[in-house]
Tab-separated table of C-alpha atoms in Angstrom:
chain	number	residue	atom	x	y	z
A	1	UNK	CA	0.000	0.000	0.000
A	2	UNK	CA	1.028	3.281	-1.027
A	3	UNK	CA	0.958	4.738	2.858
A	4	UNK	CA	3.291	1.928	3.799
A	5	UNK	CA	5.487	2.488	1.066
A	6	UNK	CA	6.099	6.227	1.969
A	7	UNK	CA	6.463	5.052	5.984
A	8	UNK	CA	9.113	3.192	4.668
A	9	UNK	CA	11.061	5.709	2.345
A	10	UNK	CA	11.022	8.210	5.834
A	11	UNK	CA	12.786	5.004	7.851
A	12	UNK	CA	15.156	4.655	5.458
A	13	UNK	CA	16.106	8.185	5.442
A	14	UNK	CA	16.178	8.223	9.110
A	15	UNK	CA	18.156	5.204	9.535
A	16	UNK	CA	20.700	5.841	6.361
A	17	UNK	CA	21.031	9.641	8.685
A	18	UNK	CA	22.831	8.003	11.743
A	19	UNK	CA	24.806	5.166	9.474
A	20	UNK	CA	28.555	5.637	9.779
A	21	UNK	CA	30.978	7.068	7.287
A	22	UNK	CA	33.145	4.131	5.791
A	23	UNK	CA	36.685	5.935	6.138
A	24	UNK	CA	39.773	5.677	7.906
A	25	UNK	CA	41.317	2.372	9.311
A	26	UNK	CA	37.809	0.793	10.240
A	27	UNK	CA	36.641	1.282	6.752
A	28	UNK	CA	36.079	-2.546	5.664
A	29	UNK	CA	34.024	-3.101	8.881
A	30	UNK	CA	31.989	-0.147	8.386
A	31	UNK	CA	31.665	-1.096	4.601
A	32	UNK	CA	29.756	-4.268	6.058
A	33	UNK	CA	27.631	-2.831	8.304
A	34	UNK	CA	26.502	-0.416	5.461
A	35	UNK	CA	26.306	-3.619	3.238
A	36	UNK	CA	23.637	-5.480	5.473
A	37	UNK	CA	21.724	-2.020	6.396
A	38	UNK	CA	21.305	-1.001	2.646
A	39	UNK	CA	20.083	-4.506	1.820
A	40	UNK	CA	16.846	-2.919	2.779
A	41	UNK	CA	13.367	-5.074	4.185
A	42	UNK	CA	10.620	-4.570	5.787
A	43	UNK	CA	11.607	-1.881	8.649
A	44	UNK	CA	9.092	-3.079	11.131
A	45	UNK	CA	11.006	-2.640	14.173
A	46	UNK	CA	11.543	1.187	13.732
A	47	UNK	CA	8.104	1.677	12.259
A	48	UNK	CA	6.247	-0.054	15.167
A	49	UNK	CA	8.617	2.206	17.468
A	50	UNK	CA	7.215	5.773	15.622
A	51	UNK	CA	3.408	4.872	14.674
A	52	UNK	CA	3.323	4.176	18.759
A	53	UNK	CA	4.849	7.357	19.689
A	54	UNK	CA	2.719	9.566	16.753
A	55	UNK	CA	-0.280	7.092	18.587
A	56	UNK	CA	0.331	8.299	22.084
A	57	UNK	CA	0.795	12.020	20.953
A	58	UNK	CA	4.359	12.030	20.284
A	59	UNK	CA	5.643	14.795	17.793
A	60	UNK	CA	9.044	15.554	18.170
A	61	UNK	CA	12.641	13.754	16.553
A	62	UNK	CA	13.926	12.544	19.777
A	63	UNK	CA	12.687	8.920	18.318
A	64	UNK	CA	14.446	9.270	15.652
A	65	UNK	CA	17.686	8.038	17.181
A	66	UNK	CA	16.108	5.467	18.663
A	67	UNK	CA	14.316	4.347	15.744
A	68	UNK	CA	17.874	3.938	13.789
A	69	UNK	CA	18.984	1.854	17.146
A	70	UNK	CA	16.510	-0.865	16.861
A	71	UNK	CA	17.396	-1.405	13.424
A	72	UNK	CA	21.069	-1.713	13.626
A	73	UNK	CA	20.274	-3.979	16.693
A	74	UNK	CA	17.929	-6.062	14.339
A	75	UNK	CA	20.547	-6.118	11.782
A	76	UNK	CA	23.580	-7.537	13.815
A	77	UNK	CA	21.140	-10.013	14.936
A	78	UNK	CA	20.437	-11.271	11.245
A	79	UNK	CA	23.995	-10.636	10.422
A	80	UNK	CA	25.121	-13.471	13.508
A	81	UNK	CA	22.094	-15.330	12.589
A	82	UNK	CA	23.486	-16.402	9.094
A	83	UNK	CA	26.453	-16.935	9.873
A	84	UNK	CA	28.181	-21.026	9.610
A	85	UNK	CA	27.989	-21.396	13.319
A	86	UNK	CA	23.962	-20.575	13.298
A	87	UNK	CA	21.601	-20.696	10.694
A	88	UNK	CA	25.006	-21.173	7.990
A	89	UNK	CA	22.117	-19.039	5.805
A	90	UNK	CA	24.234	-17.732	1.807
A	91	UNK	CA	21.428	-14.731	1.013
A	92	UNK	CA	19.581	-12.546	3.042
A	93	UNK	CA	16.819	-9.867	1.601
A	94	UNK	CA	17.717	-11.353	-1.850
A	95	UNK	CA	21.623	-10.470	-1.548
A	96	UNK	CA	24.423	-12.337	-0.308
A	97	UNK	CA	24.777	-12.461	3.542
A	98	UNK	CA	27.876	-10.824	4.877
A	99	UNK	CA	29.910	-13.495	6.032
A	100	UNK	CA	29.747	-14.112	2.021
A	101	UNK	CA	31.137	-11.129	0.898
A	102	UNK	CA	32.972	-10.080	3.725
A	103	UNK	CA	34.496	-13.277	5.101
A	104	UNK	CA	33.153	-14.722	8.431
A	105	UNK	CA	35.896	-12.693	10.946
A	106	UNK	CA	34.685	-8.791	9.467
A	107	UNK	CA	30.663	-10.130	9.718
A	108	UNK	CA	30.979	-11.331	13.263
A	109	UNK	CA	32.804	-7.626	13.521
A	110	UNK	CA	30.092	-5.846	11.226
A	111	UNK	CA	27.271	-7.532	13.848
A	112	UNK	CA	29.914	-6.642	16.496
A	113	UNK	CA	29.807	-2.589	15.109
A	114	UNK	CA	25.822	-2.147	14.696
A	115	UNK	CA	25.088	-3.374	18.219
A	116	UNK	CA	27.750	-1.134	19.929
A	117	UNK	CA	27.147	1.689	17.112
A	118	UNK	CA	23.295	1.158	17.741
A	119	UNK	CA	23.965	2.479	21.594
A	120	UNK	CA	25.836	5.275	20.641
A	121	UNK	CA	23.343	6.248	18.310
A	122	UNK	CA	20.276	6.096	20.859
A	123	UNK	CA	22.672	7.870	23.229
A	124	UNK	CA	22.412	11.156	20.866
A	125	UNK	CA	19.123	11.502	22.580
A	126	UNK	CA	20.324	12.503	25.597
A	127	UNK	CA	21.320	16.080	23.731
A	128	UNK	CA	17.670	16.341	22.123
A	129	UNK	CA	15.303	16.885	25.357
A	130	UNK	CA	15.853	18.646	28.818
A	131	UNK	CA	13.654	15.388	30.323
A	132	UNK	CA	16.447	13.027	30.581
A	133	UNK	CA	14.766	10.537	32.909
A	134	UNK	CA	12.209	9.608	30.023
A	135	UNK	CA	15.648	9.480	27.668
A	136	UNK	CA	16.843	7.031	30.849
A	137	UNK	CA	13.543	4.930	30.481
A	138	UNK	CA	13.801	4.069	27.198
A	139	UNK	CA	17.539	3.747	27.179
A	140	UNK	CA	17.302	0.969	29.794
A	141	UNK	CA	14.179	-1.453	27.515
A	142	UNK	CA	16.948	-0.732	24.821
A	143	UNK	CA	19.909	-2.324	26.769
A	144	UNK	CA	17.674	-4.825	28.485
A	145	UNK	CA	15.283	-6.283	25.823
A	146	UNK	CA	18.272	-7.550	23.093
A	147	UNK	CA	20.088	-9.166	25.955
A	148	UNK	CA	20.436	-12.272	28.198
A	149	UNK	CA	16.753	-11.925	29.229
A	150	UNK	CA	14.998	-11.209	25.922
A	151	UNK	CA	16.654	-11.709	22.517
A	152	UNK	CA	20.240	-13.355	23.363
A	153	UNK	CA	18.103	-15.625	25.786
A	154	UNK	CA	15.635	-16.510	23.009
A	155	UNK	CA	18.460	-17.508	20.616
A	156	UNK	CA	20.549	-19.198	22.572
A	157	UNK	CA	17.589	-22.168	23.599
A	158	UNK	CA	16.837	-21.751	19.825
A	159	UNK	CA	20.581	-23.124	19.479
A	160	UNK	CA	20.795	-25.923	22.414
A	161	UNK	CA	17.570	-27.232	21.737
A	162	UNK	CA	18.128	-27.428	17.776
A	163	UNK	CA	17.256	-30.686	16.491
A	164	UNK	CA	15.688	-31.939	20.218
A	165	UNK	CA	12.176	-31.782	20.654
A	166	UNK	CA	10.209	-28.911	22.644
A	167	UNK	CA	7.434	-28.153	24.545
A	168	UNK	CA	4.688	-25.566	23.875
A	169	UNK	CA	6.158	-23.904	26.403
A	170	UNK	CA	9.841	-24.089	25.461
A	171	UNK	CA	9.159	-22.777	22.003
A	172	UNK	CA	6.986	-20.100	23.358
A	173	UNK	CA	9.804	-18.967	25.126
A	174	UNK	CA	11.866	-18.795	22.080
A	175	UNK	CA	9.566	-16.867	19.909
A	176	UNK	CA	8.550	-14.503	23.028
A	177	UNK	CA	11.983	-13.374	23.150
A	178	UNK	CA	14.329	-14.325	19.898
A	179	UNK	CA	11.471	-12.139	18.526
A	180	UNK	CA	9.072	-11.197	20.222
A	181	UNK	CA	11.929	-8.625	22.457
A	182	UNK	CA	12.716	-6.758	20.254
A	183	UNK	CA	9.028	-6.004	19.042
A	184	UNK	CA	8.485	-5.269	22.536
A	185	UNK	CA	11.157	-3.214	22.773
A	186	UNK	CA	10.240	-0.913	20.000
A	187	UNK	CA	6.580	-0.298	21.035
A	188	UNK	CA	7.525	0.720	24.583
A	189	UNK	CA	10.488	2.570	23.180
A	190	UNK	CA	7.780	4.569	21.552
A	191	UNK	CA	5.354	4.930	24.323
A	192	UNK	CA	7.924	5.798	26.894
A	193	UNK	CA	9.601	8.796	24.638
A	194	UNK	CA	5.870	9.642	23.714
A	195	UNK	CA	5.328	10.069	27.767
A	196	UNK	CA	2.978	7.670	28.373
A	197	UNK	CA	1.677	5.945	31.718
A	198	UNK	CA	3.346	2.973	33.477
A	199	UNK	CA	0.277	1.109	32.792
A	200	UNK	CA	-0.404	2.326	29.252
A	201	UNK	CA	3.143	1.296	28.843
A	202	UNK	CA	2.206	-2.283	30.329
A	203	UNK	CA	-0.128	-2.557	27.856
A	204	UNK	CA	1.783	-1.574	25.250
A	205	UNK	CA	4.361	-4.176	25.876
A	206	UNK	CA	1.608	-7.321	26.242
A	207	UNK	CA	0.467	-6.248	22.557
A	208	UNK	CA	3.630	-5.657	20.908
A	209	UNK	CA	4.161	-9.565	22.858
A	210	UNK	CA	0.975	-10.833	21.111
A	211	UNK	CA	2.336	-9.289	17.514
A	212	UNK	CA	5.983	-10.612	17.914
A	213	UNK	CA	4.250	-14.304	18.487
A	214	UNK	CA	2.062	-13.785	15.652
A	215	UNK	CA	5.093	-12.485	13.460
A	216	UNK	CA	7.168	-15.604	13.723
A	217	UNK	CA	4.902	-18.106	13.732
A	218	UNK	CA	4.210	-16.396	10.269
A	219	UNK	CA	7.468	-16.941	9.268
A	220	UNK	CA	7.120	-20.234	10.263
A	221	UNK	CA	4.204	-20.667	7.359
A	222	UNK	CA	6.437	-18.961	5.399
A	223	UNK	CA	9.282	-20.970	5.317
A	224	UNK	CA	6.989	-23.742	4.040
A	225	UNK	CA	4.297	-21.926	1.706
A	226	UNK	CA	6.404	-18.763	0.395
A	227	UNK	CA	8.852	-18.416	-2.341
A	228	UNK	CA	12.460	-17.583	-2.221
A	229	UNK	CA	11.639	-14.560	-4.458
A	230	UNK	CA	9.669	-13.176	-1.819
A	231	UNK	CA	11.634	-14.034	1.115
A	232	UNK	CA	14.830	-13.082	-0.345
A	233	UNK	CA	16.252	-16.457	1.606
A	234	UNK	CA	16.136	-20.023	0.615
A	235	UNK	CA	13.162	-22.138	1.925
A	236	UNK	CA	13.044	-24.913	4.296
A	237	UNK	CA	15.615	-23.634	6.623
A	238	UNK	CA	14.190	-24.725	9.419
A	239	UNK	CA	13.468	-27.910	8.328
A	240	UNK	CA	17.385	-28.812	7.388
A	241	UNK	CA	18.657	-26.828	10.405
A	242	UNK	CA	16.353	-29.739	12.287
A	243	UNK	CA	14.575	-26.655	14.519
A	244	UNK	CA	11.323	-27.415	15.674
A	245	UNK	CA	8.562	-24.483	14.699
A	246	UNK	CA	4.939	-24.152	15.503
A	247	UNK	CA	4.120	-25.811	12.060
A	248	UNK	CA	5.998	-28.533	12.767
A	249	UNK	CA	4.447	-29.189	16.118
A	250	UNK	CA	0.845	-28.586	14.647
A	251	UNK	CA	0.819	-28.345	11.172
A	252	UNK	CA	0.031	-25.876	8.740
A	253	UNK	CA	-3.590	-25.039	8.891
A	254	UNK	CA	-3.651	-24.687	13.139
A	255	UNK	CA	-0.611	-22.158	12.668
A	256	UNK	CA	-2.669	-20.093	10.287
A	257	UNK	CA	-5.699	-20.293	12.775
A	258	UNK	CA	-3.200	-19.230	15.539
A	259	UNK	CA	-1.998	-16.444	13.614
A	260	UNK	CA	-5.217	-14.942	13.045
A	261	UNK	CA	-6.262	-15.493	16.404
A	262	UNK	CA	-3.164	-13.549	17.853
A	263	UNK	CA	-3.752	-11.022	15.582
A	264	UNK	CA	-7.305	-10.110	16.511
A	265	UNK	CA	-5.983	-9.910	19.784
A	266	UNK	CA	-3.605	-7.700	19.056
A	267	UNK	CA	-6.108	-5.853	17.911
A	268	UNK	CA	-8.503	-5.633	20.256
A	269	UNK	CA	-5.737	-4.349	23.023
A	270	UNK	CA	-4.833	-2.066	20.864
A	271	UNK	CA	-8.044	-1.241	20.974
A	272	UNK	CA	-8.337	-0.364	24.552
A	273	UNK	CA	-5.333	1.785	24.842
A	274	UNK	CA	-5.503	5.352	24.319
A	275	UNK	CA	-4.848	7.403	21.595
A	276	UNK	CA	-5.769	6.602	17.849
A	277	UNK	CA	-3.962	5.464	14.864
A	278	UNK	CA	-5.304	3.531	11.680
A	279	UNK	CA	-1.955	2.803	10.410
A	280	UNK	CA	-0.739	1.192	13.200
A	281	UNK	CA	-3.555	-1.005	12.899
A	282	UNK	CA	-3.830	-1.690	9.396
A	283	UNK	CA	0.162	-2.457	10.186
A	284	UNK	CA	-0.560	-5.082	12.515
A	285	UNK	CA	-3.449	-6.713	10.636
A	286	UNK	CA	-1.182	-7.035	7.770
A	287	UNK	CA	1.104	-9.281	9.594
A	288	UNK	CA	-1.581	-12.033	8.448
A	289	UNK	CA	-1.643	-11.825	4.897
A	290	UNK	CA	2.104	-11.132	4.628
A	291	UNK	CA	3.595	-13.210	2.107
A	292	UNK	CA	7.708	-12.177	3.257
């Protein structure tokens, strides 16, 4: 849709704002961070982050660092991800992943880069706004939700339990955090900088938790029923990495149900919370029909 499209252009151009300058002796690792950023995709991250703060009356750039953050964060994450020791993935977002272009030492250092570049980048906030305790507030979901207890934690029972069989539960775990966290992150990044209430920002955080579940069980569908022309990856990771997904726990047609299910709730919370914005939930209905 033509709304989404233009979101997307003003990411970009927010993001591509806070990227580094590849010069000097640090040049080649800079080179690949800029390689995997420019590779482009879907943004959602960042976009969840600003159609929550425009939702909860926010009007001002301080989110703009911020938004740039949780993309460079994203973007180590895939960078790790497809590297021989994980997923051992060759393309990402229809180009080569970085360990294939760059060697496997400079993309563990390009995934290295974005996540310590992505805090100095959020960090530029603190010079933006005289209320530095909100600055604080949102800082701290930044540092917390990517780590040991959120994405890192997801990931690494994603890796030890590869190729074992899971639990509801133990999956749910995964998916809350490997990437669900970050989805959570970026919603109460929003609501936070946008000033909102502890338990507005409680909310917030239990719905962006409903759309991160709803997300990856998509791509679990996807990895089956999509193409690699709209993926940009190979299909059937999963499957040959031996990981067990929601699909292959309940098949196909149960994951779709679940998918729509979590999406209506989504919905409805959102819903409930103050503040009004159609594109945020047009955004989050989407997530269902999504075909990459």
């Amino acid at each position: 849709m033509e709304k989404l499209k233009k979101r997307v252009e003003e990411i970009e151009a927010v993001i591509h704002a806070y990227m580094p300058v590849a010069e000097g002796h640090a040049k080649t690792v800079i080179e690949a961070m800029n390689y995997t950023m420019d590779a482009g995709g879907k943004r959602l991250r960042p976009m969840l982050m600003q159609e929550t703060y425009r939702m909860l009356g926010g009007n001002e750039n301080i989110v703009e660092p911020f938004m740039a953050a949780i993309e460079m964060i994203h973007t180590y994450s895939l960078i790790h991800d497809d590297l021989p020791a994980l997923d051992n993935d060759d393309y990402r977002r229809g180009r080569k992943t970085a360990h294939k272009v760059y060697g496997e030492a400079m993309a563990i250092l390009a995934g290295d880069g974005l996540l310590n570049y992505a805090y100095e980048t959020a960090a530029k906030a603190f010079d933006m706004t005289e209320d530095l305790s909100t600055v604080v507030r949102a800082y701290t979901v930044l540092t917390q939700k990517p780590g040991i207890y959120g994405m890192i934690g997801g990931q690494t029972a994603d890796v030890e339990l590869t190729g074992k069989p899971l639990t509801e539960e133990v999956l749910e775990y995964i998916y809350d955090n490997k990437t669900g966290a970050l989805i959570e992150a970026s919603m109460m990044i929003g609501a936070i900088l946008a000033g909102a209430a502890g338990d507005t920002v409680t909310k917030i955080q239990q719905l962006a938790g409903i759309v991160g579940r709803a997300f990856q069980i998509q791509d679990d569908i996807l990895d089956i029923e999509g193409t690699e022309e709209e993926l940009g990856k190979p299909l059937h990771s999963d499957e040959e990495n031996g990981k067990t997904t929601y699909v292959t726990l309940y098949g196909l047609e149960q994951a779709k149900a679940e998918v729509v299910q979590l999406s209506q709730e989504a919905v409805a919370l959102l819903d409930n919370i103050p503040g009004e914005n159609p594109f945020l939930r047009e955004l989050i209905l989407s997530l269902i029909q999504r075909r990459k």
